[in-house]
XYZ file of C-alpha atoms in Angstrom:
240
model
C 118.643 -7.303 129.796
C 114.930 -6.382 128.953
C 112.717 -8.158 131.424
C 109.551 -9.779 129.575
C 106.080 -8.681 131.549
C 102.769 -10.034 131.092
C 103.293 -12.287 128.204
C 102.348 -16.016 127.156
C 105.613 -16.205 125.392
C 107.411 -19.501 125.257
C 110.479 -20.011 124.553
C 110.887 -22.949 121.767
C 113.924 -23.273 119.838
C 117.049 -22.775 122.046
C 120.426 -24.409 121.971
C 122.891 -24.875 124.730
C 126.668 -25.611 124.681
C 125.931 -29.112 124.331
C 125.554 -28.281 120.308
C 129.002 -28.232 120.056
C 130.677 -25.322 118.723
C 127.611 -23.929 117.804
C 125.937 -22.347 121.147
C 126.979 -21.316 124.731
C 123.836 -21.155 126.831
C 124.008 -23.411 129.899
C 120.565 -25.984 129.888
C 120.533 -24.102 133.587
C 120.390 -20.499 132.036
C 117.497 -21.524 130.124
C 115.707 -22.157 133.410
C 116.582 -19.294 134.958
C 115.790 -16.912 132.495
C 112.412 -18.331 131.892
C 111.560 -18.057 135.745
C 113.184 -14.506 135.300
C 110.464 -13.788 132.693
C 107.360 -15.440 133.953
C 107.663 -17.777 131.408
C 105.377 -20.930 132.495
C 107.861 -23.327 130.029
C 110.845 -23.199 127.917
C 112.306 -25.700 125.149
C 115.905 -27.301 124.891
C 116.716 -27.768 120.752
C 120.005 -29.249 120.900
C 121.229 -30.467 117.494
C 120.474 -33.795 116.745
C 121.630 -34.262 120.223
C 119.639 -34.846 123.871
C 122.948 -34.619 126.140
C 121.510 -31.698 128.213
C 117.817 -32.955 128.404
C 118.590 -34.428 131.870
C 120.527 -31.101 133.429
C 117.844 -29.299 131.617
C 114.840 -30.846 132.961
C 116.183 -30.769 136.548
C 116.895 -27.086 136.582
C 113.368 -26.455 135.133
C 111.922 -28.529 137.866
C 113.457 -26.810 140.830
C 112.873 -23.326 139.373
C 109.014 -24.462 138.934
C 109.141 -24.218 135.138
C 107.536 -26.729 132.856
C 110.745 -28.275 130.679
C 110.300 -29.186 126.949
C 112.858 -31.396 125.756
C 113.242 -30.956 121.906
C 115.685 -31.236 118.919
C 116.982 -29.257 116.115
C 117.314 -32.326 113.632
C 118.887 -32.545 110.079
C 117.070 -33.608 107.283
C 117.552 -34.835 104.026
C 115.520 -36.476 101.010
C 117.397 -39.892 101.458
C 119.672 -40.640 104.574
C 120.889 -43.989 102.574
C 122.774 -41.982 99.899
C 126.340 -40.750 101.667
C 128.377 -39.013 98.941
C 128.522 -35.496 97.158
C 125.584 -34.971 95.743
C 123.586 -35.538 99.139
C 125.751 -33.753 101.351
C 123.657 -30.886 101.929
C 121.191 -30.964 104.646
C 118.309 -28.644 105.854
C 116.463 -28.565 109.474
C 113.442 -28.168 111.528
C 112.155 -28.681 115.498
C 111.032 -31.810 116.806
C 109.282 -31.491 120.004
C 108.359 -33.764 122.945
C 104.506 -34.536 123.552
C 104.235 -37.642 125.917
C 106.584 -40.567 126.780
C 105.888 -42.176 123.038
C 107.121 -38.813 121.826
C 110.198 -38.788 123.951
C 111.134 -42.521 122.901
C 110.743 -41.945 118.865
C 112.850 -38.856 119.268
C 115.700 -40.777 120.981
C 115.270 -43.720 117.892
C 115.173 -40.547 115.467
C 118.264 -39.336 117.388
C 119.879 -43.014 117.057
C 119.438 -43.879 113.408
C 120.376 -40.418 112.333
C 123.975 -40.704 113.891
C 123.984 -44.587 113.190
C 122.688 -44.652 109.855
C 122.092 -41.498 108.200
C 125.213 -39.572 109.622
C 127.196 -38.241 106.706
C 128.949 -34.859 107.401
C 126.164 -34.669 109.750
C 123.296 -36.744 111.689
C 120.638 -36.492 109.594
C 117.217 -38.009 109.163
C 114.248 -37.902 106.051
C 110.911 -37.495 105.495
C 110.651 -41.487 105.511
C 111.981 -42.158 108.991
C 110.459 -39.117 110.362
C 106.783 -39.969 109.068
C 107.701 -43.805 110.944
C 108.526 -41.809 114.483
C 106.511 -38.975 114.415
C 104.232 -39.971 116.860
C 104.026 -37.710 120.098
C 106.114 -35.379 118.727
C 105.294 -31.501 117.520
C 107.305 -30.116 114.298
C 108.067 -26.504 113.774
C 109.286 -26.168 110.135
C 112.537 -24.989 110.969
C 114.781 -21.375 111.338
C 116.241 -19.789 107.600
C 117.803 -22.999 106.885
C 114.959 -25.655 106.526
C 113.397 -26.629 103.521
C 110.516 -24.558 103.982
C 112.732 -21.246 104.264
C 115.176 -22.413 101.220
C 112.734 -22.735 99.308
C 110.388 -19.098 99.968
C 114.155 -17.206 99.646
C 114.639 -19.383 96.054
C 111.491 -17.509 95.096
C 109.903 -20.828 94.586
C 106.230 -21.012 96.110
C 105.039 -24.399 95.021
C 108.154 -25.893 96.436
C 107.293 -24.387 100.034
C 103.942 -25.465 99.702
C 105.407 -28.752 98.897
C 107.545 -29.490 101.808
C 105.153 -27.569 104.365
C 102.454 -29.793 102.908
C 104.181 -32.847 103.604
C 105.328 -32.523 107.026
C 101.462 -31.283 108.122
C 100.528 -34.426 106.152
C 102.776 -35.984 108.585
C 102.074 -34.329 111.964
C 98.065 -32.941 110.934
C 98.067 -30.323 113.839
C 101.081 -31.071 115.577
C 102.868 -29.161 113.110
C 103.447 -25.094 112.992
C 105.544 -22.622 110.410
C 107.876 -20.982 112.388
C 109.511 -17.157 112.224
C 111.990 -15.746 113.673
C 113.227 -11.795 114.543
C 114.314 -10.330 111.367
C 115.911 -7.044 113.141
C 118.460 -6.054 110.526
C 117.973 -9.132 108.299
C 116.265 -9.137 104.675
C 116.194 -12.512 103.841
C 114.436 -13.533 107.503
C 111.953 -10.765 106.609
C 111.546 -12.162 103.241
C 110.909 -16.175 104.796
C 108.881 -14.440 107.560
C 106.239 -12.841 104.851
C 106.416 -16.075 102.798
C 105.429 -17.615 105.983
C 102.317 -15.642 107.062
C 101.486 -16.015 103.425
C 101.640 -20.161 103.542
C 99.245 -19.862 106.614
C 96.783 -18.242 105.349
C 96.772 -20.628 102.319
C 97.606 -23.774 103.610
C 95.803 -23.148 107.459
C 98.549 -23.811 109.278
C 99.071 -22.291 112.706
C 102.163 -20.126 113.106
C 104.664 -19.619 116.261
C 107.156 -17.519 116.845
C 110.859 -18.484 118.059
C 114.110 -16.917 118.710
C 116.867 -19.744 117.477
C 118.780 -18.950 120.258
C 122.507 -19.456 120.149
C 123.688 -17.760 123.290
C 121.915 -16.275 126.397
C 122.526 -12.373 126.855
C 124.333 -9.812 124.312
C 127.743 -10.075 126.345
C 128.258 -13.475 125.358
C 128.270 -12.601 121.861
C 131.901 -12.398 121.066
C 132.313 -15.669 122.685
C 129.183 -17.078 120.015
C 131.598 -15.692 116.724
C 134.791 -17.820 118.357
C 133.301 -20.787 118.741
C 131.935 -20.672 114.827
C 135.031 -19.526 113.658
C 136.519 -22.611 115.060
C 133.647 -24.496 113.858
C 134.010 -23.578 110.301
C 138.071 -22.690 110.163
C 137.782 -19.111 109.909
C 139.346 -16.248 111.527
C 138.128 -13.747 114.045
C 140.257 -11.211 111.785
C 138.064 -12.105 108.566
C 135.569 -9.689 107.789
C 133.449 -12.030 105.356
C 133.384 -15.136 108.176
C 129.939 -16.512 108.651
C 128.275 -14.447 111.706
């Protein structure tokens, strides 16, 4: 494993195992790695889902690194309509800030599996604008609206939804991008993203969407979303 040196780099969109089916990094690992790397903090982004914040924040603590509890939320124009033609949902990062942050991610938490859960726990703009307060927003990995929209070729659209959440959030919120090693389309949100900066003035940061800790654990990754989506090891065009 490359050791990071001399860098500022923190960590801030990471699930653990406790996004079912969908990760197998330990909230421990996530510790450990960022006191392996001098990092001075490191995020948990569970999916719509703060069941490792506690293990998380106590293995940050003893290894003398600042924890930031966060979420990987689902998001939808209207959580009220539940049938076919609102299935589909996209994502993006909520961060904690302070205490107020911490409480009005739990409610956002809540009312997405109470209320808005349908296929998945999902949220909108509406109730997000209501409990955004003390929390940060990064627009999301290749699957928020943001991203959708730059890969649909559609500009305005971006503009549009990365418009509306800094309307929300003012400087709490950032564009994100991701590695795009061996993948076009991340390349192709990553430009669109740089580009929406520089028009809109919006800071960006850099993440990693991490699904699993070290390059060993990879085969272990592709079972687990095999299982999660009914697919086969064996199938060549499974979702990777």
């Amino acid at each position: 494993r490359i050791k990071l040196k001399s860098m500022n780099y923190v960590s801030l969109h990471n699930l653990t195992h406790y996004s079912l089916l969908d990760a197998t990094t330990r909230p421990k690992f996530l510790a450990k790695f960022a006191k392996e790397n001098d990092m001075s903090a490191i995020a948990i982004t569970d999916n719509c889902a703060l069941y490792g914040a506690c293990k998380f924040f106590d293995a940050c603590e003893a290894a003398n690194v600042k924890a930031i509890i966060g979420s990987n939320m689902y998001i939808c124009d209207n959580m009220t309509i539940k049938d076919v033609s609102n299935r589909g949902s996209s994502n993006l990062v909520l961060l904690v800030k302070n205490k107020i942050g911490y409480l009005n991610l739990m409610q956002l938490i809540t009312k997405a599996h109470l209320d808005g859960f349908y296929y998945k726990p999902r949220i909108d703009y509406a109730l997000l604008e209501q409990y955004s307060e003390g929390l940060i927003c990064l627009s999301g990995d290749i699957s928020s609206d943001v991203a959708r929209s730059l890969l649909a070729g559609n500009k305005d659209r971006a503009v549009e939804y990365a418009s509306r959440l800094r309307n929300i959030f003012a400087d709490d919120f950032y564009l994100e991008v991701l590695p795009d090693v061996n993948n076009p389309k991340q390349k192709t949100v990553n430009e669109g993203v740089f580009a929406l900066s520089e028009d809109l003035g919006v800071k960006v940061v850099c993440a990693s969407n991490s699904h699993y800790p070290t390059a060993s654990d990879k085969d272990a990754f592709d079972i687990l979303v095999c299982i999660q989506n009914g697919d086969f090891i064996t199938n060549p065009e499974r979702y990777k």
